[in-house]
Coordinates of C-alpha atoms in Angstrom, one line a residue:
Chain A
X256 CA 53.3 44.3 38.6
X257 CA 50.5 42.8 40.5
X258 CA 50.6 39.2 41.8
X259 CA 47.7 37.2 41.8
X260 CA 46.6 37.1 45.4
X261 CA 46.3 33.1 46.9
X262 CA 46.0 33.9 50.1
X263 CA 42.4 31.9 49.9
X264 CA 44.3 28.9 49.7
X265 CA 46.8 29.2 52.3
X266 CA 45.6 26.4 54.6
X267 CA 47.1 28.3 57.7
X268 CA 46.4 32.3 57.8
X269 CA 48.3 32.6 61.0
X270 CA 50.9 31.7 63.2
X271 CA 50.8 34.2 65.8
X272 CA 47.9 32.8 67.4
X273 CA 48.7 31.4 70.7
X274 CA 47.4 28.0 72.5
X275 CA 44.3 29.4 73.8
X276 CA 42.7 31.2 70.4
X277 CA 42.5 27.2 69.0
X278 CA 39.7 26.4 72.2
X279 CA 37.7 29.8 71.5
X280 CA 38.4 30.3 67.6
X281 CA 36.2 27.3 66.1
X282 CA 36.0 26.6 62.8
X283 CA 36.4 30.7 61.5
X284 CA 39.5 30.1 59.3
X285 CA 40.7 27.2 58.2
X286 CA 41.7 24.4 60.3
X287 CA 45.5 24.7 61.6
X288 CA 47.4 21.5 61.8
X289 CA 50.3 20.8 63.7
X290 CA 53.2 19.2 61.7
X291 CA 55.7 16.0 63.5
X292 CA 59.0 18.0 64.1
X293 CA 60.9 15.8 61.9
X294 CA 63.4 15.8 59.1
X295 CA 61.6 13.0 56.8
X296 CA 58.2 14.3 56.5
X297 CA 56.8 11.7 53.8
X298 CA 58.4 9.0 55.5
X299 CA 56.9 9.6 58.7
X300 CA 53.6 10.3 57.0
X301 CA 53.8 6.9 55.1
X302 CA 54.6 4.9 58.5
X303 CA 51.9 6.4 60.3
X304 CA 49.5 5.8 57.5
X305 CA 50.4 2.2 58.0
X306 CA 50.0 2.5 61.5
X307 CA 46.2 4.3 61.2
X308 CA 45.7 2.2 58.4
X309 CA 42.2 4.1 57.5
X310 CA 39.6 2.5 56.3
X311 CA 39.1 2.5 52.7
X312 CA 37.4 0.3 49.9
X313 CA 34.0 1.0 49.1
X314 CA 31.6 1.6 45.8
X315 CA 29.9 4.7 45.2
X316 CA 28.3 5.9 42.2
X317 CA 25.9 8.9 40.9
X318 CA 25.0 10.0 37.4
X319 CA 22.6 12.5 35.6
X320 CA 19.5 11.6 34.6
X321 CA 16.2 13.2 33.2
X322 CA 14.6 13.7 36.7
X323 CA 17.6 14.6 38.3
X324 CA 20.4 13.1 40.0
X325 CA 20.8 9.7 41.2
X326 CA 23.3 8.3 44.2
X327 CA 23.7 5.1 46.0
X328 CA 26.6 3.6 47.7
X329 CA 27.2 0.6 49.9
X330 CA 28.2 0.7 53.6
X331 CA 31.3 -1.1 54.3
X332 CA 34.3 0.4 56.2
X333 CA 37.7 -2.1 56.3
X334 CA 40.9 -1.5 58.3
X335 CA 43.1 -3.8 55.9
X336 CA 41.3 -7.0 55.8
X337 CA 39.5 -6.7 59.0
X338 CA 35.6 -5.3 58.8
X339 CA 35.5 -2.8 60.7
X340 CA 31.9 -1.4 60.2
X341 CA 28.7 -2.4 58.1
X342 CA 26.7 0.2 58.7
X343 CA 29.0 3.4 57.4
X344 CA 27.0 6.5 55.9
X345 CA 28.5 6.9 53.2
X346 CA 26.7 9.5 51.6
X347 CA 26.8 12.6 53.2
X348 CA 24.0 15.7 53.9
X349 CA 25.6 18.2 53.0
X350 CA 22.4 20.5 53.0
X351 CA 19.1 19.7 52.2
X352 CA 19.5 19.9 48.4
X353 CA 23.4 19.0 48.0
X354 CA 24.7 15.4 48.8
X355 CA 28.5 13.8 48.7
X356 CA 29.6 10.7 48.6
X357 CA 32.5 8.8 50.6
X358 CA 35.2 6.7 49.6
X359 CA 38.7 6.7 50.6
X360 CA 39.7 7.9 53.8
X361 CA 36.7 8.0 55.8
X362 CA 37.9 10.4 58.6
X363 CA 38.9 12.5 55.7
X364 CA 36.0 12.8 54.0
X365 CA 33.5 13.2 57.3
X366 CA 35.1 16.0 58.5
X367 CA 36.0 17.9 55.0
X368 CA 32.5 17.3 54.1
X369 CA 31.1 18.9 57.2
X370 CA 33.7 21.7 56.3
X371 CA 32.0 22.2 53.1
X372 CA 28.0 22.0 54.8
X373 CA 29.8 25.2 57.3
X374 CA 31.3 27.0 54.5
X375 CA 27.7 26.8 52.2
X376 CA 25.6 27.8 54.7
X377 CA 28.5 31.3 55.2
X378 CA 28.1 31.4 51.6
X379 CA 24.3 31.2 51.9
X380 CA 24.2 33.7 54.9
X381 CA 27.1 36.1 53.0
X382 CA 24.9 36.1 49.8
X383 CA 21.6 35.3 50.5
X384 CA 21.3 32.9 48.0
X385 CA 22.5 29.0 47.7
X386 CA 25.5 28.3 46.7
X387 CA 25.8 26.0 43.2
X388 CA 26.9 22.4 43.2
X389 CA 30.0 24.7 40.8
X390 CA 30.8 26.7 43.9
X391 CA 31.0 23.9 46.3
X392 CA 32.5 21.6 44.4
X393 CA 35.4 24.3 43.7
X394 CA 35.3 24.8 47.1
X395 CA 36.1 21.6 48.4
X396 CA 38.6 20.9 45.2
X397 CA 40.7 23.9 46.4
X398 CA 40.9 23.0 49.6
X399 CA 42.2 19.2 49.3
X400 CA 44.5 20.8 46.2
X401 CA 46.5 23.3 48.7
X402 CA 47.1 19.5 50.8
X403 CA 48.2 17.3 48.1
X404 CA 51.0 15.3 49.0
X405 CA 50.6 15.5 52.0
X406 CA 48.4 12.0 52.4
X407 CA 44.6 12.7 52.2
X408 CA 42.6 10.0 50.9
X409 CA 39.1 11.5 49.4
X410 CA 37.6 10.4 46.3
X411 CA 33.9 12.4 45.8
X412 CA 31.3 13.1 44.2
X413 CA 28.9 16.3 44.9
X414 CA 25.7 16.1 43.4
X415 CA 23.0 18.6 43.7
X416 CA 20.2 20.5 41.9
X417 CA 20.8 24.3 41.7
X418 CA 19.4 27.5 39.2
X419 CA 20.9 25.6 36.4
X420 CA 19.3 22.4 37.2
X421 CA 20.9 18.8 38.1
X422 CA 24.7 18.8 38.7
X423 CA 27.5 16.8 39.4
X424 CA 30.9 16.8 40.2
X425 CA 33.8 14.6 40.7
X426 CA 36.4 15.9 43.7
X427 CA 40.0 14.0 44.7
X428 CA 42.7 14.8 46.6
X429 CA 44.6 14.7 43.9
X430 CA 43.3 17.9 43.1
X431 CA 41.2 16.7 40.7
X432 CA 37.8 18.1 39.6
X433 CA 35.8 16.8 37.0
X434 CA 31.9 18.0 35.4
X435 CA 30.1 14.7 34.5
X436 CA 26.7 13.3 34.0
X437 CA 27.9 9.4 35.3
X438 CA 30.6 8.5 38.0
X439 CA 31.7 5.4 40.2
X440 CA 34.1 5.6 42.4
X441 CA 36.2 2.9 44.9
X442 CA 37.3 -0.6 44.8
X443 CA 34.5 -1.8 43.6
X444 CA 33.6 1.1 40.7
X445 CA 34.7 -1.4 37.9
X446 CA 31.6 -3.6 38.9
X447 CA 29.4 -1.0 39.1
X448 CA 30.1 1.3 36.0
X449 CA 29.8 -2.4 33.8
X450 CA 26.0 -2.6 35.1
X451 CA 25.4 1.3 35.3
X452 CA 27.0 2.2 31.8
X453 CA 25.0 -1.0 29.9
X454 CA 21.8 0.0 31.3
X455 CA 21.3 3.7 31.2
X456 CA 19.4 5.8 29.9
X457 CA 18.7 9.6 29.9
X458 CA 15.0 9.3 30.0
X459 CA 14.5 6.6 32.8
X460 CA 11.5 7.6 35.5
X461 CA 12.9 7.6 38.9
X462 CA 11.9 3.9 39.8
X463 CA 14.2 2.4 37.0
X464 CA 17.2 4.8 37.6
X465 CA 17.1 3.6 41.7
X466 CA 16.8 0.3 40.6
X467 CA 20.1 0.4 37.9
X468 CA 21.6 2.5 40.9
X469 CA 20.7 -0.6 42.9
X470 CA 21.9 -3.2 41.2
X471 CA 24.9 -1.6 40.0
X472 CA 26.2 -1.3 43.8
X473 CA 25.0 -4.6 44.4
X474 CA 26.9 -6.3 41.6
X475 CA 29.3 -4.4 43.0
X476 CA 29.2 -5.6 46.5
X477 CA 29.3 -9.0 45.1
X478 CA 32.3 -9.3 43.5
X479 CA 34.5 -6.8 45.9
X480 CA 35.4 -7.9 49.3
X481 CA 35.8 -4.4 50.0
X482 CA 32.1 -3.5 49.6
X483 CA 29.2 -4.7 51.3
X484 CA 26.4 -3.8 53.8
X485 CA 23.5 -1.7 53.1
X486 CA 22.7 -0.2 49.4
X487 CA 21.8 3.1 50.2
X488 CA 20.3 5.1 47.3
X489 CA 19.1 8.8 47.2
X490 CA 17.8 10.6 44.5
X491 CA 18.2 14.4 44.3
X492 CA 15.7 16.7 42.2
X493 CA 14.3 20.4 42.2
X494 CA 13.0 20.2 46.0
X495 CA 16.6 18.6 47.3
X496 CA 17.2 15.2 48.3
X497 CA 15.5 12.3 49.4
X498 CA 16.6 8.9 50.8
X499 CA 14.7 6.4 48.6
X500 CA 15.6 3.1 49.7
X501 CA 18.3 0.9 52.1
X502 CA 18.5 -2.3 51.5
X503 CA 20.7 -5.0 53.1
X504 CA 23.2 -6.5 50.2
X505 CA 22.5 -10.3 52.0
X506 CA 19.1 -10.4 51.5
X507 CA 18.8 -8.8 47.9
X508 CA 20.8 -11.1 46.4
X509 CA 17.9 -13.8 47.4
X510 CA 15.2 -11.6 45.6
X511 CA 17.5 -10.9 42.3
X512 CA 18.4 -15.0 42.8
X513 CA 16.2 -16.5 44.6
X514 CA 16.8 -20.5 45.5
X515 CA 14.9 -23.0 43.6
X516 CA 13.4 -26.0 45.1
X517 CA 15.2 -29.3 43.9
X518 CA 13.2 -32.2 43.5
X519 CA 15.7 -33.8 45.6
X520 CA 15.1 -31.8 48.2
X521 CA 11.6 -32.1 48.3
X522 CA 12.7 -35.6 48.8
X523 CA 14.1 -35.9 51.6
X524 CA 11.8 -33.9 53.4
X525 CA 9.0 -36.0 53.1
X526 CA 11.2 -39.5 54.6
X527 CA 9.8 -39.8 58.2
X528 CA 11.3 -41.8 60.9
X529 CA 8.1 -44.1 62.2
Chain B
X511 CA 72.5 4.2 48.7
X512 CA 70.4 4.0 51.5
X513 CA 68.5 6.2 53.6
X514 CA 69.4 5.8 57.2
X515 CA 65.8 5.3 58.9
X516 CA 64.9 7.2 62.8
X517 CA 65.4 4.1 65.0
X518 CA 63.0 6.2 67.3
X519 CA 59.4 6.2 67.2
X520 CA 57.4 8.8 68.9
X521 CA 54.5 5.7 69.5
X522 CA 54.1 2.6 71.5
X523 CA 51.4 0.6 71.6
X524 CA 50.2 -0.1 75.1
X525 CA 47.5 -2.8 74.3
X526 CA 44.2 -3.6 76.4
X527 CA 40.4 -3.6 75.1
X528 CA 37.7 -1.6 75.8
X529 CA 33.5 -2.3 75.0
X530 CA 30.5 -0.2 75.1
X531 CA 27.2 -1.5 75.2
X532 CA 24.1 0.8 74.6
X533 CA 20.7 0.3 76.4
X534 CA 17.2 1.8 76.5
X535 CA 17.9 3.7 79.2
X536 CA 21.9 2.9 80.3
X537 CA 25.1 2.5 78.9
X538 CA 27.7 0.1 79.7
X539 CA 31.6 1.3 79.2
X540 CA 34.3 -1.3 80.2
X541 CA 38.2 -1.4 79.4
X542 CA 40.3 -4.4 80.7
X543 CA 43.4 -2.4 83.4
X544 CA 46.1 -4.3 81.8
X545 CA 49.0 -1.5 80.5
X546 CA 51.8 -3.2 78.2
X547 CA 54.8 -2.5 76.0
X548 CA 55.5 -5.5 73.9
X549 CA 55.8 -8.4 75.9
X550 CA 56.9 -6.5 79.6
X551 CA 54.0 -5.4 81.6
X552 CA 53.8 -2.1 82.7
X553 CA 50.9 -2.3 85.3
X554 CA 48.0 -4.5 86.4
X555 CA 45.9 -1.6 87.4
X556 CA 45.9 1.1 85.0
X557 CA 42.3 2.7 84.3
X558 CA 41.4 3.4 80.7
X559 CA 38.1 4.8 81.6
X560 CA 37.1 8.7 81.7
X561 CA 34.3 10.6 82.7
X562 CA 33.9 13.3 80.1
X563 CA 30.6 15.1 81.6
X564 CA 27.6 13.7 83.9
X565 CA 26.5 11.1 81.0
X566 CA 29.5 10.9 78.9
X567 CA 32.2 8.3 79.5
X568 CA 35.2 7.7 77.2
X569 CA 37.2 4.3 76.6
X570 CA 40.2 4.3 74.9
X571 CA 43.4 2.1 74.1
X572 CA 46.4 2.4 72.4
X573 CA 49.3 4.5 73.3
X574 CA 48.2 5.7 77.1
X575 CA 50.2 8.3 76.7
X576 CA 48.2 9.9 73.6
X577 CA 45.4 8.9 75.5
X578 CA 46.2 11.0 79.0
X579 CA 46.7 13.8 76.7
X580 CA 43.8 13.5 74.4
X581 CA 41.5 13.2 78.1
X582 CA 43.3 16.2 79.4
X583 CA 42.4 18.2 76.4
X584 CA 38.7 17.1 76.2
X585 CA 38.0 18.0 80.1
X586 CA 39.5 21.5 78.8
X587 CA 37.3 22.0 76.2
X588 CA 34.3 20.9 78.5
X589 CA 35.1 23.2 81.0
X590 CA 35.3 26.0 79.1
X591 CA 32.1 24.8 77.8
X592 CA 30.4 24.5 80.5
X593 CA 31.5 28.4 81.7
X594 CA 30.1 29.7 78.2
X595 CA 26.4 27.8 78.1
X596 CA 26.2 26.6 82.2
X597 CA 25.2 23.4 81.1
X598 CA 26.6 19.9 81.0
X599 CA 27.6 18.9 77.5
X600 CA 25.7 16.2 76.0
X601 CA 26.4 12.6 74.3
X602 CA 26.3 13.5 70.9
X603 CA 28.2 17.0 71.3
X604 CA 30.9 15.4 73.0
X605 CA 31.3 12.9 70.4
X606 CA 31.9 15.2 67.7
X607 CA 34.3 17.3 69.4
X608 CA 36.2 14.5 69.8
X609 CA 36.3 13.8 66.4
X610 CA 37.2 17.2 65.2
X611 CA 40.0 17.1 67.9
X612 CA 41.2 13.7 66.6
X613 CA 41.4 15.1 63.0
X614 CA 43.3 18.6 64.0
X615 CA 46.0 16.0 64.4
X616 CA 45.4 14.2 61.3
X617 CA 49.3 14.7 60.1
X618 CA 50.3 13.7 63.8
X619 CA 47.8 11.3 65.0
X620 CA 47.0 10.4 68.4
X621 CA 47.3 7.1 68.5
X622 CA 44.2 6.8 70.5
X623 CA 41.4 3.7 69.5
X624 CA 38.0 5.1 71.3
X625 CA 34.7 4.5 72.0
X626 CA 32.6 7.1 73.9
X627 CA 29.3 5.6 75.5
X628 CA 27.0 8.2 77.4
X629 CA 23.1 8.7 77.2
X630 CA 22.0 11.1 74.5
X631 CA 19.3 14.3 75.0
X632 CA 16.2 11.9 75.5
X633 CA 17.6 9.2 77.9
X634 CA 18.7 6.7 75.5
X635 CA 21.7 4.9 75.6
X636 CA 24.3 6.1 72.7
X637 CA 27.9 4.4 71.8
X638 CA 29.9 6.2 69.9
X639 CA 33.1 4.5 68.0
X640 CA 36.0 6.3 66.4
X641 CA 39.2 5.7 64.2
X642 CA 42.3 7.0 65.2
X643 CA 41.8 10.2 62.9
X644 CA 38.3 10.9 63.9
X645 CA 35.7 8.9 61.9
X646 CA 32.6 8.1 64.0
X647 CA 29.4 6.5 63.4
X648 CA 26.7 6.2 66.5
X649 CA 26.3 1.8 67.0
X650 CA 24.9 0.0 69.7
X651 CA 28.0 -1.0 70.8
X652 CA 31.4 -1.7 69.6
X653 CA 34.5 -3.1 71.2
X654 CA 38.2 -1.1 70.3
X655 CA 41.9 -2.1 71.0
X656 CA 44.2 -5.1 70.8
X657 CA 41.0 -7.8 72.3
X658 CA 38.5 -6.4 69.4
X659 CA 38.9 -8.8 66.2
X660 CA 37.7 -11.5 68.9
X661 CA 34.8 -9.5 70.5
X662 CA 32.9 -8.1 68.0
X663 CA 31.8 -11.2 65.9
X664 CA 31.0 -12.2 69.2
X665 CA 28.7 -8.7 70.0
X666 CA 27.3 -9.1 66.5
X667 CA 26.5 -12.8 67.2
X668 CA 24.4 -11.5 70.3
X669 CA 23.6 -8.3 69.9
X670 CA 23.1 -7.8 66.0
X671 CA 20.6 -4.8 65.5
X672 CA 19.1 -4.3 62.0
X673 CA 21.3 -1.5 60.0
X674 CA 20.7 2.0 61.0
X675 CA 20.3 2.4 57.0
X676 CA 17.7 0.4 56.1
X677 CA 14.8 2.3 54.6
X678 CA 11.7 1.2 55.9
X679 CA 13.6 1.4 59.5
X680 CA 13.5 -1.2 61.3
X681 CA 13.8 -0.6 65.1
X682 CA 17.1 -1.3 66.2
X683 CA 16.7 -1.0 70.3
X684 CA 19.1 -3.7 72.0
X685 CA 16.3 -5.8 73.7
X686 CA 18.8 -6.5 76.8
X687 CA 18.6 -5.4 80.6
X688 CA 21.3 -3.0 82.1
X689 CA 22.0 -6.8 84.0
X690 CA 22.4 -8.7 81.0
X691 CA 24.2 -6.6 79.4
X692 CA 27.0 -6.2 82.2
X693 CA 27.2 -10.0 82.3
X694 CA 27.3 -9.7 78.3
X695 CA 30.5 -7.7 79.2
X696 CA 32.0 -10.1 81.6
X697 CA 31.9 -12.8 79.2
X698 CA 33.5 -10.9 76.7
X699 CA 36.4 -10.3 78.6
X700 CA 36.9 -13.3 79.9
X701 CA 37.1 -15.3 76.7
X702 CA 39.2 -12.2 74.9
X703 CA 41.5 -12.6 78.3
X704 CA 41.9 -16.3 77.3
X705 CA 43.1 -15.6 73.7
X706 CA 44.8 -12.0 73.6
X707 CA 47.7 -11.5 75.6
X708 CA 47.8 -7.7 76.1
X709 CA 44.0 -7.9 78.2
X710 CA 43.5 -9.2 81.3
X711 CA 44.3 -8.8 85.0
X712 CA 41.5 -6.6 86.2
X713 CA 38.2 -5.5 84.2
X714 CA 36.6 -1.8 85.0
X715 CA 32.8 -1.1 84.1
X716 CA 31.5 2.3 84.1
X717 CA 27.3 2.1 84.4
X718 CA 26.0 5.3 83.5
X719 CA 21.7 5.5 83.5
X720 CA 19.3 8.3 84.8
X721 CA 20.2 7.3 89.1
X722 CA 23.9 8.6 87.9
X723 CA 26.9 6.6 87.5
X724 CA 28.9 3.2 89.3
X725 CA 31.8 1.3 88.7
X726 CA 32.0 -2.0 89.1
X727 CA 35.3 -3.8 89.0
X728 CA 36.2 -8.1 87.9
X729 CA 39.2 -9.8 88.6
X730 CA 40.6 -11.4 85.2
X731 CA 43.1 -14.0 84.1
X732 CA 46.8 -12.3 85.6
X733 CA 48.7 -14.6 83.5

């Protein structure tokens, strides 16, 4: 009877390579990691989880519209309730027409995202043709499903416009891979999908679908400690991506709300000491 | 019934800070030379300082012993580098291979809080800071380790740049002389000496800029 063959999956091809082949071997197979020699595996994995405590909380968001695909997401890293950094990319190059977006761990989803960038360009060079946002999405899905359980943090989304037009997919590592035409994804995604879902529309030019995309992170930012920064929104069509605007959080809330003068105010500012 | 837990961990947390400081043309990387293990300490004069390559220096803090190791493997790597492309390998090379090495032991992590500073391809100065699993983002500056919750509102406070993502860019040069900034650095660990236990005792700058690199040493607070 033939057996399905997974060896695709295995995260570790070999173990007869010695000490020297990981300096000269790069990135050819998949990564190999070395496991803590210990009898409680999840144990130790949950203490030094604690101990790295990666940063995490964010709100990203992308959805399908008309003109192609839209993506924004704020800029915050926190290492528990410290701030750690304001200025995080969190939405990734992947290649000049694909884009993913972070949230969760952030180590985790830098380096698997410039795993995915090396393995579509192999695909591009194997098959001289790009790969689609279905094959990469797979790709990356496959990969964080063969290390579930064993404490990734990476919640995605891969956008991109290939033959069969705008797409967009939703990755975890849970394993998880979902089609979709709207996500948001982190601490603050509630926020966001209340604005996004009540004001979209398929057939929005590109200036309104930014500016939902905008707001809906910014909202977003306001009410989660977790999020803040810079709203960064992209928007992808039929010639790839482009970054359309960054805009600090701080400072946009003043234009959505800007201060009125009181007449009180006005007031005291005329009172001079002679 | 209960799981009986390893009273053994394979970390300890030697403490100390370390700050990098970017320039137009210099970068400034300093770690206070305090090593501790809880409240004992081990040494006054322990350097957490490396030089990586001719414009590439490395401060990190945490558990020294990760550290040594985590040096040893990086001067490894550059070595071999440097045999396959006879060339010097620069700033921004260096910092990603230091985050790939960090996340090949994402299920074992160093325990290793870093911040590379060196001068990139054109001259500039470029800081580099890291996660202990290999997340890095190129700042200004950035302070790591047990003194950096009471540094870095402090750097943001004087050195704020505009947000590399702000679309239309805004420049986001730090307007400060390689002077200023080392005294920018002195400051910083004096008052973070005042309020954190595990710095103090002796404070190590590395000056790297186009003449080549100097070290500079100031006495801190041995109490």
């Amino acid at each position: 009877m033939m057996k399905i063959d997974f060896s695709g999956l295995e995260p570790n091809t070999s173990s007869l390579r010695g000490n020297l082949n990981e300096f000269l071997s790069g990135l050819s197979t998949a990564p190999e990691f070395q496991i803590p020699n210990t009898n409680d595996f999840d144990g130790f994995q949950k203490e030094s989880i604690q101990m790295v405590k990666p940063a995490k909380g964010t709100t990203t968001l992308a959805f399908i519209f008309k003109e192609g695909v839209m993506v924004a997401a704020d800029s915050r890293a926190s290492m528990g309730g410290y701030i750690s950094s304001q200025s995080v990319k969190k939405i990734i190059e992947i290649n000049p027409y694909m884009l993913g977006t972070m949230a969760g761990g952030a180590a985790d989803c830098q380096f698997w995202h410039r795993n995915l960038g090396i393995k579509c360009r192999l695909h591009e060079l194997a098959n001289k043709r790009r790969i689609s946002v279905t094959g990469a999405s797979k790709l990356l899905a496959n990969i964080l499903y063969s290390y579930r359980g064993m404490g990734l943090s990476v919640g995605t989304m891969i956008a991109g416009w290939d033959e069969k037009g705008p797409g967009l997919y939703y990755v975890d590592s849970e394993g998880g891979r979902l089609k979709g035409t709207r996500f948001s994804v982190g601490s603050g995604s509630p926020y966001a999908y209340g604005v996004l879902d009540s004001g979209y529309h398929y057939d929005m030019s590109v200036e309104e679908a930014a500016e939902l995309a905008r707001r809906a992170i910014y909202h977003a930012t306001f009410r989660d400690g977790a999020s803040g920064g810079v709203v960064s929104v992209y928007h992808v069509g039929p010639n790839g991506w482009k970054k359309l605007s960054g805009d600090d959080v701080g400072e946009l809330h003043y234009t959505y709300y800007p201060v009125e003068r009181t007449s009180v105010e006005q007031e005291m500012a005329e009172v001079s000491i002679s | 019934m209960t799981k009986e837990h390893a009273n053994w961990s394979p970390y300890d947390n030697n403490g100390g800070t370390c700050v990098a400081i970017a320039g137009a043309d210099y970068c400034v990387v300093a770690a206070d030379t305090r090593m501790s293990s809880g409240y004992n300490i081990l040494t006054r004069d322990y350097s957490k300082i490396t030089q990586l390559a001719d414009k590439c220096a490395m401060a990190s803090s945490g558990f020294q012993a990760d550290v040594r190791a985590l040096q040893k493997h990086l001067e490894a790597r550059h070595l071999i580098y440097q045999h396959q492309h006879n060339k010097q390998m620069s700033t921004p090379a260096m910092a990603q291979l230091l985050s790939n090495t960090l996340y090949y032991k994402r299920f074992f992590p160093y325990y290793a809080f870093n911040v590379l500073g060196g001068l990139d391809g054109e001259g500039k100065g470029c800081v580099f800071t890291y996660d202990a699993v290999g997340s890095y983002e190129r700042v200004g500056y950035s302070s790591q380790g047990s003194g950096s919750t009471l540094i870095m509102p402090f750097l943001d406070n004087q050195l704020k740049s505009p947000s590399p993502l702000l679309l239309p860019a805004k420049d986001a040069v730090t307007p400060l002389s390689e002077s200023e900034a080392l005294d920018l650095v002195k400051t910083c660990f004096a008052s973070a000496t005042e309020r954190d236990i595990y710095t103090g005792d002796k404070l190590e700058i590395v000056v790297l800029n186009a003449k080549g690199t100097r070290r500079e040493y100031m006495e801190l607070r041995k109490d």
